[in-house]
PDB file of C-alpha atoms in Angstrom:
ATOM      1  CA  MET A  18      81.356  83.529  80.724  1.00 94.00           C
ATOM      2  CA  LYS A  19      82.877  80.083  80.959  1.00 96.00           C
ATOM      3  CA  VAL A  20      84.447  78.382  84.003  1.00 97.00           C
ATOM      4  CA  THR A  21      86.370  75.147  83.492  1.00 98.00           C
ATOM      5  CA  ILE A  22      87.262  73.176  86.620  1.00 97.00           C
ATOM      6  CA  ILE A  23      90.811  71.952  86.090  1.00 98.00           C
ATOM      7  CA  TYR A  24      91.724  70.652  89.528  1.00 98.00           C
ATOM      8  CA  ASP A  25      89.434  69.462  92.313  1.00 97.00           C
ATOM      9  CA  ASN A  26      88.968  66.787  94.962  1.00 96.00           C
ATOM     10  CA  THR A  27      86.715  64.888  92.564  1.00 95.00           C
ATOM     11  CA  ALA A  28      86.760  64.618  88.785  1.00 93.00           C
ATOM     12  CA  ALA A  29      83.742  64.333  86.521  1.00 88.00           C
ATOM     13  CA  ARG A  30      85.831  62.710  83.794  1.00 93.00           C
ATOM     14  CA  TYR A  31      87.690  59.418  84.257  1.00 95.00           C
ATOM     15  CA  ASP A  32      90.800  60.745  82.458  1.00 97.00           C
ATOM     16  CA  LEU A  33      91.294  63.696  84.839  1.00 98.00           C
ATOM     17  CA  GLN A  34      93.257  63.197  88.030  1.00 98.00           C
ATOM     18  CA  ALA A  35      91.492  64.252  91.218  1.00 98.00           C
ATOM     19  CA  ASP A  36      93.561  65.619  94.076  1.00 97.00           C
ATOM     20  CA  TRP A  37      93.124  67.779  97.162  1.00 96.00           C
ATOM     21  CA  GLY A  38      92.975  71.381  95.946  1.00 97.00           C
ATOM     22  CA  PHE A  39      91.324  73.628  93.421  1.00 97.00           C
ATOM     23  CA  ALA A  40      92.010  75.390  90.125  1.00 98.00           C
ATOM     24  CA  ALA A  41      89.697  76.722  87.424  1.00 98.00           C
ATOM     25  CA  LEU A  42      90.035  78.621  84.153  1.00 98.00           C
ATOM     26  CA  VAL A  43      87.779  81.688  84.086  1.00 98.00           C
ATOM     27  CA  GLU A  44      86.965  83.093  80.652  1.00 97.00           C
ATOM     28  CA  VAL A  45      84.976  86.322  80.476  1.00 96.00           C
ATOM     29  CA  ARG A  46      84.146  88.212  77.279  1.00 93.00           C
ATOM     30  CA  ASP A  47      86.544  91.122  76.673  1.00 93.00           C
ATOM     31  CA  ALA A  48      88.829  90.115  79.567  1.00 95.00           C
ATOM     32  CA  PRO A  49      92.106  88.179  79.784  1.00 97.00           C
ATOM     33  CA  LYS A  50      91.998  84.446  80.495  1.00 98.00           C
ATOM     34  CA  ILE A  51      92.418  83.992  84.244  1.00 98.00           C
ATOM     35  CA  LEU A  52      93.608  80.912  86.110  1.00 98.00           C
ATOM     36  CA  PHE A  53      91.846  80.921  89.502  1.00 98.00           C
ATOM     37  CA  ASP A  54      94.158  79.106  91.950  1.00 98.00           C
ATOM     38  CA  THR A  55      96.641  76.399  90.906  1.00 98.00           C
ATOM     39  CA  GLY A  56      95.829  73.288  92.954  1.00 98.00           C
ATOM     40  CA  ALA A  57      98.377  71.520  95.137  1.00 98.00           C
ATOM     41  CA  ASN A  58     100.509  69.806  92.493  1.00 98.00           C
ATOM     42  CA  GLY A  59     101.826  71.413  89.316  1.00 98.00           C
ATOM     43  CA  ARG A  60     102.259  68.090  87.525  1.00 98.00           C
ATOM     44  CA  ILE A  61      98.579  67.231  88.052  1.00 98.00           C
ATOM     45  CA  LEU A  62      97.501  70.769  87.105  1.00 98.00           C
ATOM     46  CA  LEU A  63      99.412  70.687  83.820  1.00 98.00           C
ATOM     47  CA  SER A  64      98.331  67.122  83.036  1.00 98.00           C
ATOM     48  CA  ASN A  65      94.655  67.968  83.543  1.00 98.00           C
ATOM     49  CA  MET A  66      95.072  71.128  81.446  1.00 98.00           C
ATOM     50  CA  LYS A  67      96.486  69.055  78.594  1.00 98.00           C
ATOM     51  CA  LYS A  68      93.574  66.586  78.807  1.00 98.00           C
ATOM     52  CA  LEU A  69      91.111  69.514  78.806  1.00 98.00           C
ATOM     53  CA  ASP A  70      92.888  71.005  75.753  1.00 98.00           C
ATOM     54  CA  ILE A  71      93.884  74.145  77.687  1.00 98.00           C
ATOM     55  CA  ASP A  72      97.196  75.625  76.578  1.00 98.00           C
ATOM     56  CA  PRO A  73      98.942  77.049  79.676  1.00 98.00           C
ATOM     57  CA  LYS A  74     100.548  79.712  77.477  1.00 98.00           C
ATOM     58  CA  SER A  75      97.084  80.992  76.515  1.00 98.00           C
ATOM     59  CA  ILE A  76      96.449  82.093  80.110  1.00 98.00           C
ATOM     60  CA  ASP A  77      97.127  85.777  80.774  1.00 97.00           C
ATOM     61  CA  GLU A  78      96.671  86.220  84.525  1.00 96.00           C
ATOM     62  CA  ILE A  79      96.415  84.293  87.776  1.00 96.00           C
ATOM     63  CA  PHE A  80      94.028  85.006  90.644  1.00 96.00           C
ATOM     64  CA  ILE A  81      95.055  83.390  93.941  1.00 95.00           C
ATOM     65  CA  SER A  82      92.300  83.072  96.539  1.00 95.00           C
ATOM     66  CA  HIS A  83      94.503  82.389  99.576  1.00 92.00           C
ATOM     67  CA  ALA A  84      97.840  81.051 100.807  1.00 88.00           C
ATOM     68  CA  HIS A  85      96.906  77.433 101.535  1.00 93.00           C
ATOM     69  CA  PHE A  86      99.093  74.965  99.675  1.00 94.00           C
ATOM     70  CA  ASP A  87      96.186  73.192  97.973  1.00 96.00           C
ATOM     71  CA  HIS A  88      95.485  76.480  96.143  1.00 96.00           C
ATOM     72  CA  ILE A  89      99.046  77.680  95.372  1.00 95.00           C
ATOM     73  CA  GLY A  90     101.087  74.450  95.212  1.00 97.00           C
ATOM     74  CA  GLY A  91     100.958  74.245  91.416  1.00 98.00           C
ATOM     75  CA  LEU A  92     102.018  77.852  90.844  1.00 96.00           C
ATOM     76  CA  SER A  93     105.770  77.360  90.433  1.00 95.00           C
ATOM     77  CA  GLU A  94     105.356  74.505  87.920  1.00 98.00           C
ATOM     78  CA  PHE A  95     102.772  76.518  85.991  1.00 98.00           C
ATOM     79  CA  LEU A  96     105.067  79.575  85.830  1.00 96.00           C
ATOM     80  CA  LYS A  97     107.876  77.408  84.416  1.00 97.00           C
ATOM     81  CA  VAL A  98     105.588  76.637  81.446  1.00 98.00           C
ATOM     82  CA  ASN A  99     104.138  80.162  81.199  1.00 98.00           C
ATOM     83  CA  PRO A 100     106.551  82.703  82.718  1.00 95.00           C
ATOM     84  CA  LYS A 101     104.932  85.564  80.769  1.00 94.00           C
ATOM     85  CA  ILE A 102     101.917  85.945  83.061  1.00 93.00           C
ATOM     86  CA  ASP A 103     100.879  89.617  83.027  1.00 83.00           C
ATOM     87  CA  LYS A 104      99.549  89.807  86.592  1.00 90.00           C
ATOM     88  CA  ILE A 105      99.052  87.643  89.642  1.00 91.00           C
ATOM     89  CA  TYR A 106      96.241  88.890  91.878  1.00 91.00           C
ATOM     90  CA  VAL A 107      96.942  87.921  95.477  1.00 88.00           C
ATOM     91  CA  PRO A 108      95.528  88.738  98.894  1.00 84.00           C
ATOM     92  CA  SER A 109      97.920  90.854 100.961  1.00 76.00           C
ATOM     93  CA  SER A 110      98.947  87.771 102.961  1.00 72.00           C
ATOM     94  CA  LEU A 111     100.955  86.603  99.912  1.00 72.00           C
ATOM     95  CA  GLY A 112     103.676  88.126  97.767  1.00 62.00           C
ATOM     96  CA  PHE A 113     104.748  87.022  94.286  1.00 60.00           C
ATOM     97  CA  LYS A 114     106.479  88.385  91.186  1.00 55.00           C
ATOM     98  CA  ASN A 115     104.075  90.482  89.046  1.00 57.00           C
ATOM     99  CA  GLU A 116     101.745  90.654  92.001  1.00 71.00           C
ATOM    100  CA  VAL A 117      98.780  92.936  92.377  1.00 73.00           C
ATOM    101  CA  ILE A 118      97.983  92.987  96.078  1.00 73.00           C
ATOM    102  CA  LEU A 119      94.278  93.373  96.691  1.00 73.00           C
ATOM    103  CA  LYS A 120      93.282  94.395 100.196  1.00 80.00           C
ATOM    104  CA  GLU A 121      90.054  96.178  99.250  1.00 86.00           C
ATOM    105  CA  PRO A 122      87.288  95.281  96.775  1.00 90.00           C
ATOM    106  CA  ARG A 123      88.323  96.283  93.261  1.00 91.00           C
ATOM    107  CA  GLU A 124      87.368  95.880  89.625  1.00 94.00           C
ATOM    108  CA  VAL A 125      90.280  94.099  87.928  1.00 93.00           C
ATOM    109  CA  HIS A 126      88.732  94.048  84.442  1.00 94.00           C
ATOM    110  CA  GLU A 127      85.406  95.116  83.040  1.00 95.00           C
ATOM    111  CA  ASN A 128      82.813  92.931  84.819  1.00 95.00           C
ATOM    112  CA  VAL A 129      85.525  91.065  86.808  1.00 95.00           C
ATOM    113  CA  PHE A 130      86.041  91.988  90.478  1.00 95.00           C
ATOM    114  CA  SER A 131      87.957  90.975  93.599  1.00 93.00           C
ATOM    115  CA  THR A 132      86.163  91.032  96.926  1.00 94.00           C
ATOM    116  CA  GLY A 133      89.423  92.234  98.435  1.00 90.00           C
ATOM    117  CA  GLU A 134      91.003  90.311 101.241  1.00 89.00           C
ATOM    118  CA  LEU A 135      88.382  88.977 103.647  1.00 89.00           C
ATOM    119  CA  ASP A 136      89.363  88.497 107.317  1.00 89.00           C
ATOM    120  CA  GLY A 137      93.023  88.861 106.351  1.00 85.00           C
ATOM    121  CA  ILE A 138      93.211  85.494 104.581  1.00 88.00           C
ATOM    122  CA  GLU A 139      91.221  85.081 101.391  1.00 91.00           C
ATOM    123  CA  GLN A 140      89.748  86.870  98.404  1.00 92.00           C
ATOM    124  CA  SER A 141      87.085  85.758  95.942  1.00 94.00           C
ATOM    125  CA  MET A 142      86.339  86.676  92.340  1.00 94.00           C
ATOM    126  CA  ALA A 143      82.997  88.064  91.198  1.00 95.00           C
ATOM    127  CA  VAL A 144      81.964  88.173  87.543  1.00 96.00           C
ATOM    128  CA  LYS A 145      79.016  90.242  86.363  1.00 96.00           C
ATOM    129  CA  THR A 146      77.111  88.372  83.644  1.00 95.00           C
ATOM    130  CA  ASP A 147      73.845  88.955  81.780  1.00 94.00           C
ATOM    131  CA  LYS A 148      72.212  86.496  84.181  1.00 95.00           C
ATOM    132  CA  GLY A 149      73.613  88.035  87.373  1.00 96.00           C
ATOM    133  CA  ILE A 150      76.731  87.891  89.510  1.00 96.00           C
ATOM    134  CA  VAL A 151      78.817  84.697  89.588  1.00 95.00           C
ATOM    135  CA  LEU A 152      81.050  84.302  92.644  1.00 94.00           C
ATOM    136  CA  ILE A 153      84.113  82.080  92.393  1.00 94.00           C
ATOM    137  CA  VAL A 154      85.679  81.139  95.729  1.00 93.00           C
ATOM    138  CA  GLY A 155      88.617  79.059  96.882  1.00 91.00           C
ATOM    139  CA  CYS A 156      87.593  77.673 100.280  1.00 89.00           C
ATOM    140  CA  SER A 157      85.312  80.313 101.811  1.00 86.00           C
ATOM    141  CA  HIS A 158      87.323  80.372 105.044  1.00 86.00           C
ATOM    142  CA  PRO A 159      85.981  83.806 106.063  1.00 83.00           C
TER     143      PRO A 159
END
């Protein structure tokens, strides 16, 4: 498993732009490449992806944690570059094209799970690895 932080309030590299929000690329063996959230600004998201040598067209699916703008603001710009996204996993409080609404916990791919929508606002992703469970969260509002 590999998680690459693309968009965050702070940046570990001087060439990446920090901004309020979050996005990460989640790569799990034998699963599609998943973009977890999209940050607040599509221009910053795509710029940071380019600097990290991540091709937006190589991403297969999107997993949205919750409806706050700093987690979905970059979605429309991203979909202009990669309109062929197979699925967008969203909590039931959202609705998008190609959506898979997740109210209850569910396995979305082998070893990749959604917690389902927690307290009606947010979901998290869990990945089962050889070393244990890795939980990827947006804001942890619930």
